[in-house]
Tab-separated table of C-alpha atoms in Angstrom:
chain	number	residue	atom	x	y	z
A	30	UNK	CA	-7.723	15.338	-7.419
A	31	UNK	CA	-10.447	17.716	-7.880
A	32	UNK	CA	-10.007	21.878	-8.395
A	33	UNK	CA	-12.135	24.148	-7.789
A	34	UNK	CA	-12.000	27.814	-8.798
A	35	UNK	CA	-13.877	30.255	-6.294
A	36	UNK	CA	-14.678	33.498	-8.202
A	37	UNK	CA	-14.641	36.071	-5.556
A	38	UNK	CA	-17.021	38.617	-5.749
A	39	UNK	CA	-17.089	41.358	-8.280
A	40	UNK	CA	-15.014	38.696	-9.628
A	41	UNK	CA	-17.079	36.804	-13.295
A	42	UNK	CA	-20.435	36.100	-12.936
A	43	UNK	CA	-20.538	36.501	-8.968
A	44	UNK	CA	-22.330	38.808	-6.961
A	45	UNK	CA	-21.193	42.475	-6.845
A	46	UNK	CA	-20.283	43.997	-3.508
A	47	UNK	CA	-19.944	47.602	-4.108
A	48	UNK	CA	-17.845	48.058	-0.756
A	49	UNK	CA	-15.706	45.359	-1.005
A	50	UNK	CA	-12.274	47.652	-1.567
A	51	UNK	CA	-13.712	49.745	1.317
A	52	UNK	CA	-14.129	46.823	3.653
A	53	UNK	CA	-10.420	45.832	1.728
A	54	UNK	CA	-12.154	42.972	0.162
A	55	UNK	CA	-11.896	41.074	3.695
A	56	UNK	CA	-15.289	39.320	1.926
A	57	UNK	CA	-12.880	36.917	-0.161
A	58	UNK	CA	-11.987	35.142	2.794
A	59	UNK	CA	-16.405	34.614	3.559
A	60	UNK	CA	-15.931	33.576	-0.551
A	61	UNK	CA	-13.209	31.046	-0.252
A	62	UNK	CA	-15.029	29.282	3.207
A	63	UNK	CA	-18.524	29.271	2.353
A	64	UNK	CA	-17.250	27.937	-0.758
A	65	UNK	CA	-14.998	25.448	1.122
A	66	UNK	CA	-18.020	24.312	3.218
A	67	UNK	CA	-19.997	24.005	0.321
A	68	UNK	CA	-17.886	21.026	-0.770
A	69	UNK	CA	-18.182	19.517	2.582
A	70	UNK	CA	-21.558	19.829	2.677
A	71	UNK	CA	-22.010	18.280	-0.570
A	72	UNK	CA	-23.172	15.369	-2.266
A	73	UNK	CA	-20.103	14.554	-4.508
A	74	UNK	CA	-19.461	11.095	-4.054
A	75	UNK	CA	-15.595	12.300	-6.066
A	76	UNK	CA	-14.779	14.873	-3.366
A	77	UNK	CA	-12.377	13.546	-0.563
A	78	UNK	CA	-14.510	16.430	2.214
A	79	UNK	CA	-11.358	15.021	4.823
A	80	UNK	CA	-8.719	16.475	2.359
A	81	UNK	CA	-9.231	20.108	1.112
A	82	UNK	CA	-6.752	22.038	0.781
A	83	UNK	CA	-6.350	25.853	-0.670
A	84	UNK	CA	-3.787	27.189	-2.602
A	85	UNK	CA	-3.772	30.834	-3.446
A	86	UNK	CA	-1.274	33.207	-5.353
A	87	UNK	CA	-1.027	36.883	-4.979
A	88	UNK	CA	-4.348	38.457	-3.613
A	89	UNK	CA	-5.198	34.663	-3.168
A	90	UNK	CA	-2.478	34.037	-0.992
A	91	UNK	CA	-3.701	36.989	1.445
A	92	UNK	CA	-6.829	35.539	1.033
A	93	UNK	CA	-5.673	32.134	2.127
A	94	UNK	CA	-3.671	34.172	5.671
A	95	UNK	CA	-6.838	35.125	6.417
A	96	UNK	CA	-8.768	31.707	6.030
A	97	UNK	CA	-6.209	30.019	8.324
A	98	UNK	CA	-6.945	32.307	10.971
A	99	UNK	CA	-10.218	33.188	10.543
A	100	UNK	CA	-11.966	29.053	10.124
A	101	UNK	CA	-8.643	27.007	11.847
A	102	UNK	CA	-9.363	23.422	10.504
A	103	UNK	CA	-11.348	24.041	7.693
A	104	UNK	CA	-8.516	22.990	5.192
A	105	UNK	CA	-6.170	20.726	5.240
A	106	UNK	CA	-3.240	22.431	4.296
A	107	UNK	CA	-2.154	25.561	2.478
A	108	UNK	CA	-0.099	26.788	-0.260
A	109	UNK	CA	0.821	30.580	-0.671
A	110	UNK	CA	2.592	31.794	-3.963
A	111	UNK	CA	3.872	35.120	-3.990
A	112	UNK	CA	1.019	36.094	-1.923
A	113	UNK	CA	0.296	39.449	-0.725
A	114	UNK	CA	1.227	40.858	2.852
A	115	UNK	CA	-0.225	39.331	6.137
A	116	UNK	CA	-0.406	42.932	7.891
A	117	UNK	CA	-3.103	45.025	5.882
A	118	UNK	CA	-1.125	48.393	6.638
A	119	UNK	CA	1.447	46.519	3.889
A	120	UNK	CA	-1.045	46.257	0.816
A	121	UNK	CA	-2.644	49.384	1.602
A	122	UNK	CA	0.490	51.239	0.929
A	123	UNK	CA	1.263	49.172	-1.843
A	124	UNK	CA	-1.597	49.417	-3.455
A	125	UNK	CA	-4.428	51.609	-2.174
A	126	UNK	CA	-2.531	54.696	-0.420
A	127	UNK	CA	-2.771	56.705	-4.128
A	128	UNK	CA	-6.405	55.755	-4.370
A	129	UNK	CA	-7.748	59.234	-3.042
A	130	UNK	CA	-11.154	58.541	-3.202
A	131	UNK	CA	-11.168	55.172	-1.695
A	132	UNK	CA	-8.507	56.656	1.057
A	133	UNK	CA	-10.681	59.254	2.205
A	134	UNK	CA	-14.127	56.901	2.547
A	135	UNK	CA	-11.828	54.377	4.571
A	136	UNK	CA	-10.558	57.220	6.959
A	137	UNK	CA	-13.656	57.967	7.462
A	138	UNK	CA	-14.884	54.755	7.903
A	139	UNK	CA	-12.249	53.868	10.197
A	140	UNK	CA	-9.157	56.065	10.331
A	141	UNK	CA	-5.572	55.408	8.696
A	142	UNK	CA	-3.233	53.705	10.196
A	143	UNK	CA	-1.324	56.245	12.260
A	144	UNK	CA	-4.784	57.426	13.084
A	145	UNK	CA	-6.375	53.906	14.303
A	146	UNK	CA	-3.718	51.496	14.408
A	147	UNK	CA	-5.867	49.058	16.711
A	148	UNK	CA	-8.033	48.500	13.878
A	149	UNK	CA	-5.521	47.722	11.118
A	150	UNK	CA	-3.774	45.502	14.033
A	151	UNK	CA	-7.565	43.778	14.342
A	152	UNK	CA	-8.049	42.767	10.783
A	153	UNK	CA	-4.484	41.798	10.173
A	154	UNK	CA	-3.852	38.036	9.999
A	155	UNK	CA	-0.239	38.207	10.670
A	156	UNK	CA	-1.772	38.764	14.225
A	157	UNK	CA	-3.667	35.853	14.259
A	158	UNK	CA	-0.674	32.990	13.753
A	159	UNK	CA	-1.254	31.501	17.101
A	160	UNK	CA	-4.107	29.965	15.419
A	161	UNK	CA	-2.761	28.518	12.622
A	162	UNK	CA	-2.972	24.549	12.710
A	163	UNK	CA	-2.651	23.485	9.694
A	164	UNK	CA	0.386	22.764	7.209
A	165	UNK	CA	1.954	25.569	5.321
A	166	UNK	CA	3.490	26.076	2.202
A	167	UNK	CA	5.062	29.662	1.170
A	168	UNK	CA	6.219	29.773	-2.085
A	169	UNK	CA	8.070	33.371	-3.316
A	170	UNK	CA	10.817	34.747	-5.665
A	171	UNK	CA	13.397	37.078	-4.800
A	172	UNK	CA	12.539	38.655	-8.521
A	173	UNK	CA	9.004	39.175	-7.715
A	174	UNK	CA	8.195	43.023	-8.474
A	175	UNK	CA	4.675	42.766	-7.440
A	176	UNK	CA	4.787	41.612	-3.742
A	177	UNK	CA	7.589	42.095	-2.150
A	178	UNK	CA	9.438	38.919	-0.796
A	179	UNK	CA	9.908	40.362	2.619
A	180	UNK	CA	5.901	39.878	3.372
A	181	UNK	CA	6.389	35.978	2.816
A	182	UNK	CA	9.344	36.761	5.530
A	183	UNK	CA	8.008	38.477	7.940
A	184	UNK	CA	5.097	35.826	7.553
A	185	UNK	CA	7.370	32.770	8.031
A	186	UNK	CA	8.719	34.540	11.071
A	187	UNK	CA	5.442	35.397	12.819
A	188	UNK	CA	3.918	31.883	11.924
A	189	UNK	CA	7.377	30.276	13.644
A	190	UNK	CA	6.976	32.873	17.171
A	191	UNK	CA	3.165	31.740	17.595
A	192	UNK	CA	4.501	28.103	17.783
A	193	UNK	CA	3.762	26.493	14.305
A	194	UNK	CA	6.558	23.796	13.703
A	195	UNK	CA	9.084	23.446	10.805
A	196	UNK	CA	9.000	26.807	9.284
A	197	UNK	CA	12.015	27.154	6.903
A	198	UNK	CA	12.346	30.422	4.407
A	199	UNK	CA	15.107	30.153	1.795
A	200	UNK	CA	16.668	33.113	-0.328
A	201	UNK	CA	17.796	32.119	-3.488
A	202	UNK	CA	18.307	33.987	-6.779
A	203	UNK	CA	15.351	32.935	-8.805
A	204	UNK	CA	11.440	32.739	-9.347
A	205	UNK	CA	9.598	29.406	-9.094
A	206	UNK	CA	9.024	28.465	-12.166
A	207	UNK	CA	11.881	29.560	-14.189
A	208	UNK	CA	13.333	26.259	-14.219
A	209	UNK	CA	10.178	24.348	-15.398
A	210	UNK	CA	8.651	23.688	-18.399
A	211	UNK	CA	4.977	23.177	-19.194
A	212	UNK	CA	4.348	20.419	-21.491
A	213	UNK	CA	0.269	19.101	-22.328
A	214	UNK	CA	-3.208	20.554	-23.045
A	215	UNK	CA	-2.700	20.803	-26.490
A	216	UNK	CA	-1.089	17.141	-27.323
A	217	UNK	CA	-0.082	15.948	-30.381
A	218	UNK	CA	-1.955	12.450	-31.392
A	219	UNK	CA	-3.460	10.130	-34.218
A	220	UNK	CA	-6.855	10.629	-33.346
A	221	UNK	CA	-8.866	14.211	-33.464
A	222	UNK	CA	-10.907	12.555	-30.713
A	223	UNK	CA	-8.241	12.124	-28.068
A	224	UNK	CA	-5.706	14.963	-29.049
A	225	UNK	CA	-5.820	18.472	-30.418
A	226	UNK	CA	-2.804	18.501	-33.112
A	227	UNK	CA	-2.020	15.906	-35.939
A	228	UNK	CA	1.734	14.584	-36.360
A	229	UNK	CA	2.548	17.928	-38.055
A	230	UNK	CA	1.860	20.000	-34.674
A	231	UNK	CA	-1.392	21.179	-37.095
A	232	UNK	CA	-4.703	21.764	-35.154
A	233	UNK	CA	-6.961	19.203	-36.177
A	234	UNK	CA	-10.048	21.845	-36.922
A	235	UNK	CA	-7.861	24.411	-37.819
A	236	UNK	CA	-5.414	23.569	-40.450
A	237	UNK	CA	-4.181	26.543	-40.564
A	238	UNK	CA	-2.942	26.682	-36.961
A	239	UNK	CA	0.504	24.879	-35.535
A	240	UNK	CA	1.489	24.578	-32.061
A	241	UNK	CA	4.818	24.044	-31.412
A	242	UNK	CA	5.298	25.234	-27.369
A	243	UNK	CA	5.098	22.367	-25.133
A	244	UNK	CA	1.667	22.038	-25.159
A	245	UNK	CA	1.773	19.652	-27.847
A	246	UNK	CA	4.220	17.403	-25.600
A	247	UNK	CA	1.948	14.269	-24.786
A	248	UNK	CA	4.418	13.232	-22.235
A	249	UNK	CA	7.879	14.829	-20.942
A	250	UNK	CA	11.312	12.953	-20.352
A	251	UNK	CA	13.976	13.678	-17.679
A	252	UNK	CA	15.707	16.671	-19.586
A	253	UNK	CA	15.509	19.866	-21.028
A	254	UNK	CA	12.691	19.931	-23.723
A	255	UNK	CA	13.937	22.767	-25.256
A	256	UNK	CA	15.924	21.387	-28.459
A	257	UNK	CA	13.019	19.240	-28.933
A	258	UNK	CA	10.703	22.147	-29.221
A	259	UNK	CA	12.573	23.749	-31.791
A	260	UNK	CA	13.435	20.555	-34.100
A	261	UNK	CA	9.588	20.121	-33.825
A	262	UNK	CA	8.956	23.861	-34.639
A	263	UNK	CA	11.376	23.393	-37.981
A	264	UNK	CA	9.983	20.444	-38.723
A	265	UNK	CA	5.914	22.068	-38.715
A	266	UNK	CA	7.239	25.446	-40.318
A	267	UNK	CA	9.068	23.139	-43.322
A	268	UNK	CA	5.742	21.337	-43.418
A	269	UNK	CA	3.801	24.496	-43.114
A	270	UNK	CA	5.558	25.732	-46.285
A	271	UNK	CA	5.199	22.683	-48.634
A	272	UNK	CA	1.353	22.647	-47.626
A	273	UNK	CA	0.985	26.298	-48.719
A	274	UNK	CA	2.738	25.681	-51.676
A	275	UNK	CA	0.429	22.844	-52.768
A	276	UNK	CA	-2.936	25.285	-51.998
A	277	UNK	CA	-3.712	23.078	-49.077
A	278	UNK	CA	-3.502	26.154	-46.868
């Protein structure tokens, strides 16, 4: 598979939209598709263009609400992490309410929510689900202290009222990911041309440097890494020593 990374803009070395948090950065979602399209459209001979999919976390998975409703069809299939709230009215207290000066140009601009709540209905995906015709994936921990979990709720509801099929939400007592381990991307190897750290865990062009996480893991097995990790990291720190001691550090 293929990933590609859309920088939103004011996001890296995109274009800057100096109303973006005004307009409440509704111009991801034009990001994400035009950038979605532009994969479509392409040449790429290594692009499947009949299965894209989008997977967005946080801010991203707001973004990725409003792509579903906004350009139905355009991907595949979703997945959400943690993602922000569906209904606008959610993130703006959450995040923008205490922003005075970006409060009063959107009142202006539009009214609050108690003041124009036809608006804030209007540009709220959540009210949009009816749409929705693609597969979807919510992913979100009860721990999360970010976003709360009840967004990813209420979202699972709604999607399940406006007809989409097999929507399941489970609440369990941990965050994805806590039961994982991340093993590659700095693997230990015999050659410097194929992996980053000798048999020592030592950084080929950096002597000086060990790595003893799972990064260095060039593959995983069917259990808990963990004891492995730290036999590794005793064996690199013992090795580490004798090294210094001989003035080869």
């Amino acid at each position: 598979y293929v990933v590609l990374h859309t920088d939103y803009r004011n996001h890296a070395g995109s274009d800057k939209d100096p109303n973006s948090d005004i307009n409440f950065r509704l111009g991801y979602t034009e990001d994400v598709i035009n950038a979605a399209l532009s994969l479509k459209n392409s040449s790429f001979e290594f692009v499947d263009k009949n299965r894209i999919g989008l997977l967005g976390r946080s801010m991203g998975g707001g973004v990725a609400f409003n792509s579903m409703v906004v350009k139905p069809g355009l991907f595949d299939a979703y997945v959400v992490f943690a993602p922000t709230s569906s209904n606008v009215v959610d993130n703006f207290n959450r995040w923008t309410k205490m922003n005075f000066e970006i409060v009063d140009q959107i009142q202006k601009t539009y009214g609050l929510p108690d003041e124009n709540p036809e608006f804030w209905n209007a540009i709220s995906a959540i009210n949009y689900f009816d749409r929705v015709s693609e597969p979807v994936l919510i992913l979100h921990g009860t721990e999360d202290e970010s976003c709360d979990i009840q967004w990813s709720v209420n979202a699972a509801e709604m999607l399940e009222k406006a007809g989409v099929k097999n929507v399941n939400a489970h609440d369990g007592d941990g965050t994805p990911g806590r039961g994982i381990h991340e093993m590659g991307t700095a693997r230990m190897g015999k050659d410097p041309k194929t992996s980053v750290l000798n048999g020592n865990n030592q950084v080929w062009d950096a002597p000086n440097v060990f790595v003893t996480d799972g990064s260095f893991m060039a593959s995983s097995s069917c259990v808990n890494p963990s004891l492995t990790y730290m036999a590794f990291t005793a064996r690199a720190a013992d090795f580490a020593v004798k090294e210094l001691k001989k003035g080869n550090l």
